[in-house]
PDB file of C-alpha atoms in Angstrom:
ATOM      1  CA  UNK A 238      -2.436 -57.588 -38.422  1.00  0.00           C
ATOM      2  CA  UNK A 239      -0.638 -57.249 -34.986  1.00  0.00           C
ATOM      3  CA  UNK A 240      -1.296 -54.282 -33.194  1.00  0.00           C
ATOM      4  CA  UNK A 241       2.380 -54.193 -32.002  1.00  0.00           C
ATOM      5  CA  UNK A 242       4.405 -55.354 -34.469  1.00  0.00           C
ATOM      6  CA  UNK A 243       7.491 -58.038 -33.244  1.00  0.00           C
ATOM      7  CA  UNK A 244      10.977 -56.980 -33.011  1.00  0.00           C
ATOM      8  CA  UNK A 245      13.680 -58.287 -35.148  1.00  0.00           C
ATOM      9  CA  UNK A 246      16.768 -58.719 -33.320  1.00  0.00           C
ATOM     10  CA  UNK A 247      18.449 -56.197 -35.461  1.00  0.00           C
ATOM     11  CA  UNK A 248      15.812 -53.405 -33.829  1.00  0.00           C
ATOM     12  CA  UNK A 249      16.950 -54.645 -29.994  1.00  0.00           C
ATOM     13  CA  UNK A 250      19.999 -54.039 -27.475  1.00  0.00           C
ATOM     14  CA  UNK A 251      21.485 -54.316 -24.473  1.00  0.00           C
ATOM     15  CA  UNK A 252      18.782 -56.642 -22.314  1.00  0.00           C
ATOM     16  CA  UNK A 253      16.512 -57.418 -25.079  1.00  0.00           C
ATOM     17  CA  UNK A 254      18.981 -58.510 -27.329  1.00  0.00           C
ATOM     18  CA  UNK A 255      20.223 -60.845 -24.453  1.00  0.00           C
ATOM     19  CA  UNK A 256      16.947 -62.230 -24.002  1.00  0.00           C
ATOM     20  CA  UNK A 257      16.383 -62.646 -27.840  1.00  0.00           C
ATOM     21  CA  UNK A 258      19.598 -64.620 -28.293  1.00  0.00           C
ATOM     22  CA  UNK A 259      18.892 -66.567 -25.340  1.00  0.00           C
ATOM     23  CA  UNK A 260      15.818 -67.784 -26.284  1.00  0.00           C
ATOM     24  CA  UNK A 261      17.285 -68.425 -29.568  1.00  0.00           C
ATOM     25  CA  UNK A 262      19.521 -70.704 -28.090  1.00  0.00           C
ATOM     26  CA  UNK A 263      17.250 -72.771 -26.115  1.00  0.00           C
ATOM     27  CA  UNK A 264      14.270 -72.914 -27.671  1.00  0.00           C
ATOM     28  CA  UNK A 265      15.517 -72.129 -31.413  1.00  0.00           C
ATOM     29  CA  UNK A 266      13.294 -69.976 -32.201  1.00  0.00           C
ATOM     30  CA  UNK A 267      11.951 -66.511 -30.846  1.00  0.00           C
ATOM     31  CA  UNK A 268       8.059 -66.323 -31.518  1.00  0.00           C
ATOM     32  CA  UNK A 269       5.493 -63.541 -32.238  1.00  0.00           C
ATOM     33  CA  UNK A 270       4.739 -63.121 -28.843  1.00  0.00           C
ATOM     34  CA  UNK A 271       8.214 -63.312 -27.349  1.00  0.00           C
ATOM     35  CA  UNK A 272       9.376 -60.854 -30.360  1.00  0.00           C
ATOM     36  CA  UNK A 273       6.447 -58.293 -28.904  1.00  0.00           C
ATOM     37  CA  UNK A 274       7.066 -58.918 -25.755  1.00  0.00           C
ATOM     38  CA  UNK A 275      10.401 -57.636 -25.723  1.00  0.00           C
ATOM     39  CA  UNK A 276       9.390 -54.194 -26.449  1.00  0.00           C
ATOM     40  CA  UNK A 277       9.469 -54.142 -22.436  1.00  0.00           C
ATOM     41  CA  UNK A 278      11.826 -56.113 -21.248  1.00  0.00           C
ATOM     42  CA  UNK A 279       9.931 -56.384 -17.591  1.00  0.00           C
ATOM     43  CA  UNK A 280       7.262 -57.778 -18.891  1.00  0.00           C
ATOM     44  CA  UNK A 281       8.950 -60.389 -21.250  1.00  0.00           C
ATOM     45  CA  UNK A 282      10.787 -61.871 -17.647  1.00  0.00           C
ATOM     46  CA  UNK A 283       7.903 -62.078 -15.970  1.00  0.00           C
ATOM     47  CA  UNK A 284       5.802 -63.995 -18.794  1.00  0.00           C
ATOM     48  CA  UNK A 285       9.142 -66.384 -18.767  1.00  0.00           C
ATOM     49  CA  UNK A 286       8.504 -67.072 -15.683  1.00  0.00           C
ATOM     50  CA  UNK A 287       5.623 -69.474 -17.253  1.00  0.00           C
ATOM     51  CA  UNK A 288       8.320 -71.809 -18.173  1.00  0.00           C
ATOM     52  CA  UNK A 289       9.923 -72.127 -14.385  1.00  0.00           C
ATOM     53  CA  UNK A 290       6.530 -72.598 -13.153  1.00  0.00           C
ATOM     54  CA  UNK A 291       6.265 -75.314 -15.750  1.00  0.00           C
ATOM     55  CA  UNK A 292       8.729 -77.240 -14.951  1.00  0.00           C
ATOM     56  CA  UNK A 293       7.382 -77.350 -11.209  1.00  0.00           C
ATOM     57  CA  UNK A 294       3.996 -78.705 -12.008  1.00  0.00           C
ATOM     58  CA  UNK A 295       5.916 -81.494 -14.366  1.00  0.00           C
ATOM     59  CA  UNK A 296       6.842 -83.359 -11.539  1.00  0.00           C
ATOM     60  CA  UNK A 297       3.529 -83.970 -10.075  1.00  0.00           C
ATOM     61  CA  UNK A 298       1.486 -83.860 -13.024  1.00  0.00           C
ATOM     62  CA  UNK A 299       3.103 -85.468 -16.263  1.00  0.00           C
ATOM     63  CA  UNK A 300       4.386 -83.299 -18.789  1.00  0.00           C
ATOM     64  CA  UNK A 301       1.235 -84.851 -20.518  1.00  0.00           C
ATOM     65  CA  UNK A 302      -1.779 -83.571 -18.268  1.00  0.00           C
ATOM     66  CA  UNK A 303       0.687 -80.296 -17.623  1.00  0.00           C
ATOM     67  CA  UNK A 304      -0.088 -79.580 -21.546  1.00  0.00           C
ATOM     68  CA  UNK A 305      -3.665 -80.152 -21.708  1.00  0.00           C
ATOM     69  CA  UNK A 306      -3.850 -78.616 -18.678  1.00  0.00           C
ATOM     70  CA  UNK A 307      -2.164 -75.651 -20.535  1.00  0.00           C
ATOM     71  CA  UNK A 308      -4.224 -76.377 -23.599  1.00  0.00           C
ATOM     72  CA  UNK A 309      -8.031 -76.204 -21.497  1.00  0.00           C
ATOM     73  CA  UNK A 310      -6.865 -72.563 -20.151  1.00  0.00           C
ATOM     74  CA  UNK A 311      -6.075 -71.257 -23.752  1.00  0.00           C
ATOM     75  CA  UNK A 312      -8.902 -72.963 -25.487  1.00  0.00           C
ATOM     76  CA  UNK A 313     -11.354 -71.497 -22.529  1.00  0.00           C
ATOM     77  CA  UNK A 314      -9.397 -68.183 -23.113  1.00  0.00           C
ATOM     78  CA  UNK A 315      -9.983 -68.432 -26.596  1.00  0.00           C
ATOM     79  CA  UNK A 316      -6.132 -67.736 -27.373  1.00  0.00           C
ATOM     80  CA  UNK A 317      -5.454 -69.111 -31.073  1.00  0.00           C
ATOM     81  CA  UNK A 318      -1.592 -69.309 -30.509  1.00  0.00           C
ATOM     82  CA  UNK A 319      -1.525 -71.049 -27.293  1.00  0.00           C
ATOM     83  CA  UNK A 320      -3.854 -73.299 -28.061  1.00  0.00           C
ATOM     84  CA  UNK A 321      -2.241 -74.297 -31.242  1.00  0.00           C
ATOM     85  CA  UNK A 322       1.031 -74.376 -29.324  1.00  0.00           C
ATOM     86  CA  UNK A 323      -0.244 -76.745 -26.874  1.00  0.00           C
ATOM     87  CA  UNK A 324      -2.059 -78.678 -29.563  1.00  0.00           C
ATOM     88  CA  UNK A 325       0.975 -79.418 -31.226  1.00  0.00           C
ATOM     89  CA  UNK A 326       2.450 -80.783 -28.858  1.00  0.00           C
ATOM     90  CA  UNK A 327      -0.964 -83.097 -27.859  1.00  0.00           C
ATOM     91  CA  UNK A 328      -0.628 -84.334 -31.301  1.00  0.00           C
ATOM     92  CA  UNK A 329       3.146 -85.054 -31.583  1.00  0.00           C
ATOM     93  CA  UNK A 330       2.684 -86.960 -28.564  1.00  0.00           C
ATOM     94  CA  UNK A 331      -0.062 -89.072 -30.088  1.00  0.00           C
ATOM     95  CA  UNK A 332      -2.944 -87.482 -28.516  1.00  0.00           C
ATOM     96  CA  UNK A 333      -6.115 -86.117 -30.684  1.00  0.00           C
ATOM     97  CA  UNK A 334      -6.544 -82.789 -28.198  1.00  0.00           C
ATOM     98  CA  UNK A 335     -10.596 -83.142 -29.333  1.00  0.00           C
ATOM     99  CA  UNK A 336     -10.866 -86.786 -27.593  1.00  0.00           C
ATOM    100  CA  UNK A 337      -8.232 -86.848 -24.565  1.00  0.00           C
ATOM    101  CA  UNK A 338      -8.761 -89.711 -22.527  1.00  0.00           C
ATOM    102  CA  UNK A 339      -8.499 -88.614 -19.534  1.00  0.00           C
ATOM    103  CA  UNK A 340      -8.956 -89.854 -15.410  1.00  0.00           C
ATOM    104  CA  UNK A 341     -11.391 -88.322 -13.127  1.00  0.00           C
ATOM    105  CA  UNK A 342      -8.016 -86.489 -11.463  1.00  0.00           C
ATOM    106  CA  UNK A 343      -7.371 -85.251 -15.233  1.00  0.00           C
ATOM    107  CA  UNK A 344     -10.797 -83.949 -16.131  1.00  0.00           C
ATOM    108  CA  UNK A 345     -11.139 -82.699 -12.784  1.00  0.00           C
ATOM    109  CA  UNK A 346      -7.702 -80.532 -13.466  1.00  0.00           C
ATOM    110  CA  UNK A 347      -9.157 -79.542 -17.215  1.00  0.00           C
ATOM    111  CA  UNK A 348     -12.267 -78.211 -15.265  1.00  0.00           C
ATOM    112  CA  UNK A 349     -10.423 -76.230 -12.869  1.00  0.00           C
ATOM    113  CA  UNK A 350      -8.189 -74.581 -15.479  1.00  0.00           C
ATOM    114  CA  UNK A 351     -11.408 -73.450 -17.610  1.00  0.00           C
ATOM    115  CA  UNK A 352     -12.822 -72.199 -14.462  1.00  0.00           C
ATOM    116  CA  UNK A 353      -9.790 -70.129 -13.967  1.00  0.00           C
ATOM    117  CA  UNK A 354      -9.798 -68.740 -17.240  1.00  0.00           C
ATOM    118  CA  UNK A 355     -13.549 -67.733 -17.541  1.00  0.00           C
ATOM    119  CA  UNK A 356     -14.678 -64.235 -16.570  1.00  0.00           C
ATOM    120  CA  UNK A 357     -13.640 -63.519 -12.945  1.00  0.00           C
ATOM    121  CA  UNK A 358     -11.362 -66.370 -12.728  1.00  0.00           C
ATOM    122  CA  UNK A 359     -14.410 -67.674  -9.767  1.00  0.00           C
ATOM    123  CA  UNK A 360     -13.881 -71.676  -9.629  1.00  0.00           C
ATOM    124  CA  UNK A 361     -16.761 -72.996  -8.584  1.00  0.00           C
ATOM    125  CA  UNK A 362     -16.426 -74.981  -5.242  1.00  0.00           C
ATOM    126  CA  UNK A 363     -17.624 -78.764  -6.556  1.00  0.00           C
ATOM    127  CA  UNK A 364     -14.470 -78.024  -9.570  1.00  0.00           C
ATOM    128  CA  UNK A 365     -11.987 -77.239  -6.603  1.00  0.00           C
ATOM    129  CA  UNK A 366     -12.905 -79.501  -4.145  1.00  0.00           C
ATOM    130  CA  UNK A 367     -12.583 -82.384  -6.892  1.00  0.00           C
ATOM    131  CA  UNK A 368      -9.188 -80.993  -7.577  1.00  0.00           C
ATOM    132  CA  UNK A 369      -8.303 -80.820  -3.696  1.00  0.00           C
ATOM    133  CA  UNK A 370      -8.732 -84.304  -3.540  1.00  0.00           C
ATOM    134  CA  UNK A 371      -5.973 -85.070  -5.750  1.00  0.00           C
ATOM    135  CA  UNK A 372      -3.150 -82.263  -5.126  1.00  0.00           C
ATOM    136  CA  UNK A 373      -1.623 -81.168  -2.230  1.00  0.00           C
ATOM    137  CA  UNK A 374      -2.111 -76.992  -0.954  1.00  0.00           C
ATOM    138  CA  UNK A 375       0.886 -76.681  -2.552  1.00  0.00           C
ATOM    139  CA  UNK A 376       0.296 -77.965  -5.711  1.00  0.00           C
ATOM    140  CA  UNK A 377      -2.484 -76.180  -5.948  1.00  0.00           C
ATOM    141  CA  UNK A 378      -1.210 -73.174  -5.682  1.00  0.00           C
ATOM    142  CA  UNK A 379       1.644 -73.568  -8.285  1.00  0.00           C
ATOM    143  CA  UNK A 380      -1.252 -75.002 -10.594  1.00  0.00           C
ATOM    144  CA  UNK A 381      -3.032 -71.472  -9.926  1.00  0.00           C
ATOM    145  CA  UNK A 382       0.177 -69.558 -10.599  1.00  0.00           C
ATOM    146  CA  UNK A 383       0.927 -71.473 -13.681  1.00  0.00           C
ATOM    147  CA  UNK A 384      -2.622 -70.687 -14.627  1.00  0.00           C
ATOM    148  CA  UNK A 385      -2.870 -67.376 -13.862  1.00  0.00           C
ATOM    149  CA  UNK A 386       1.013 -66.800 -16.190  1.00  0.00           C
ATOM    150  CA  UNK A 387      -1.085 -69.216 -18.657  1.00  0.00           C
ATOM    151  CA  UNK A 388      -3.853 -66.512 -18.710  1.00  0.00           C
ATOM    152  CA  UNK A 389      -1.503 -63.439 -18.870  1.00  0.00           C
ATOM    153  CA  UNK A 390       0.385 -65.479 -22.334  1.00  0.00           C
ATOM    154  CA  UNK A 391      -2.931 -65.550 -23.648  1.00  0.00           C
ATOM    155  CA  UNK A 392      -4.412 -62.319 -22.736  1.00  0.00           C
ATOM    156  CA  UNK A 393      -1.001 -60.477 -24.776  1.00  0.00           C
ATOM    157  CA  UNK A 394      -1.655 -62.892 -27.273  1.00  0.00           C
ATOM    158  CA  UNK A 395      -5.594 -61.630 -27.730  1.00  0.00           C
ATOM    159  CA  UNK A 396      -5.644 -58.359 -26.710  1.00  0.00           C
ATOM    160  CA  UNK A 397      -2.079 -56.892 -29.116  1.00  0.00           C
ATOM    161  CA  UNK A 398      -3.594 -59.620 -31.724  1.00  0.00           C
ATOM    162  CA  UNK A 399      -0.317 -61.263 -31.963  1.00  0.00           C
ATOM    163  CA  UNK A 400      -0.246 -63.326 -35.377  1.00  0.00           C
ATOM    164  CA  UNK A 401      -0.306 -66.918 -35.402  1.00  0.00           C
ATOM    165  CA  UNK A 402       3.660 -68.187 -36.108  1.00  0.00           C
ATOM    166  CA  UNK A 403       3.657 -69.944 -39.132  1.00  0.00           C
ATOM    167  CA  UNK A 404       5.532 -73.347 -38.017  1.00  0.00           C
ATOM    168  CA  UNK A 405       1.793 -73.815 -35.880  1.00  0.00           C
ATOM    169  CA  UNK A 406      -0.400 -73.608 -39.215  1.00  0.00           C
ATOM    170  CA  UNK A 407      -0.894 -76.834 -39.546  1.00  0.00           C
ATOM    171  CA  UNK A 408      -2.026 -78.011 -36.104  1.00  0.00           C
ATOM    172  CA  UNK A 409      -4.599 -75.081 -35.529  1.00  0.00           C
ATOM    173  CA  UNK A 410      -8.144 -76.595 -35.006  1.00  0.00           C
ATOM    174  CA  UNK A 411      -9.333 -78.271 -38.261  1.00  0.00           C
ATOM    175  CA  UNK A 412      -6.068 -77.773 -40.306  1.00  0.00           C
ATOM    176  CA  UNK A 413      -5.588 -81.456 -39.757  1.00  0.00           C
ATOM    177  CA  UNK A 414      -9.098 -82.849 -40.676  1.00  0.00           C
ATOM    178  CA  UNK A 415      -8.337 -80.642 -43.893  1.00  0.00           C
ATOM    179  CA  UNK A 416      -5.427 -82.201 -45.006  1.00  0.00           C
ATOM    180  CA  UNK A 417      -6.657 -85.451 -44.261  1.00  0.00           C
ATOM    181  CA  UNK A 418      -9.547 -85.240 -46.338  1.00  0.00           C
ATOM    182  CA  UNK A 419      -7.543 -83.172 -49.171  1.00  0.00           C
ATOM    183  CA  UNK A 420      -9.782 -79.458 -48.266  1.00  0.00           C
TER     184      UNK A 420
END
């Protein structure tokens, strides 16, 4: 049970509403945790902001290792909707997110984005000087703003207890293995 429940756009107006239909329209659908976000408006543009920040790791990292880089901070953060988000995706792609083959640049980035989103956010020097060697100083510091809006996503998610959206069911850890062996 939520602790906030979502809004239906029927409940929202003026800003919210704006946000809710354009979501709607690029995305096509509005989630659990966009639907409580909007209860403050500020706070649902500044989570956004995950997406712009996004789309300016993409270009250096893959939209591949961008996910699982996504998908390490949620599973470290222990966030069940962002880590089923981002495991969807893994799998539509192809990828089993339990055995990702990965380079020493990619497991070096999955390291630094647990590290991030562990207690104290400390990353320990051998993790980000492994990372240094692949990314430029300003990479890494979109990387660590991406994480840190990654974190935020998750911490909403966790802390308001945010139900699962139904369309991820399937793809939450061990729902496949299930309905491949008929559970």
């Amino acid at each position: 049970m939520p602790r906030i429940a979502p809004l239906e756009r029927e409940q929202l107006s003026g800003e919210a509403r704006s946000a809710f239909d354009d979501s709607m329209a690029r995305w096509g659908r509005m989630t659990n945790m966009k639907r409580t976000l909007l209860h403050s408006p500020t706070a649902y543009r500044a989570l956004m902001e995950w997406y712009t920040l996004f789309d300016s790791i993409t270009p250096f990292l893959g939209e591949r290792l961008a996910i699982i880089f996504a998908h390490a901070i949620s599973s470290e953060s222990d966030c069940l909707i962002c880590t089923t988000f981002m495991r969807r995706i893994l799998i539509e792609r192809g990828d089993d997110p339990s055995e990702l083959a990965l380079d020493a640049k990619g497991a070096a980035l999955v390291e630094f984005g647990r590290a991030i989103a562990r207690q104290g956010s400390r990353v320990p020097e051998e993790t980000y000087r492994r990372v240094a060697e692949s990314f430029t100083p300003e990479q890494i510091v979109a990387l660590t703003a991406f994480a840190a809006l990654m974190v935020a996503t998750n911490i909403i998610n966790n802390v308001l207890e945010v139900e699962l959206d139904e369309y991820l069911y399937a793809y939450r850890d061990g729902a496949r293995e299930q309905v491949k062996h008929g559970a």
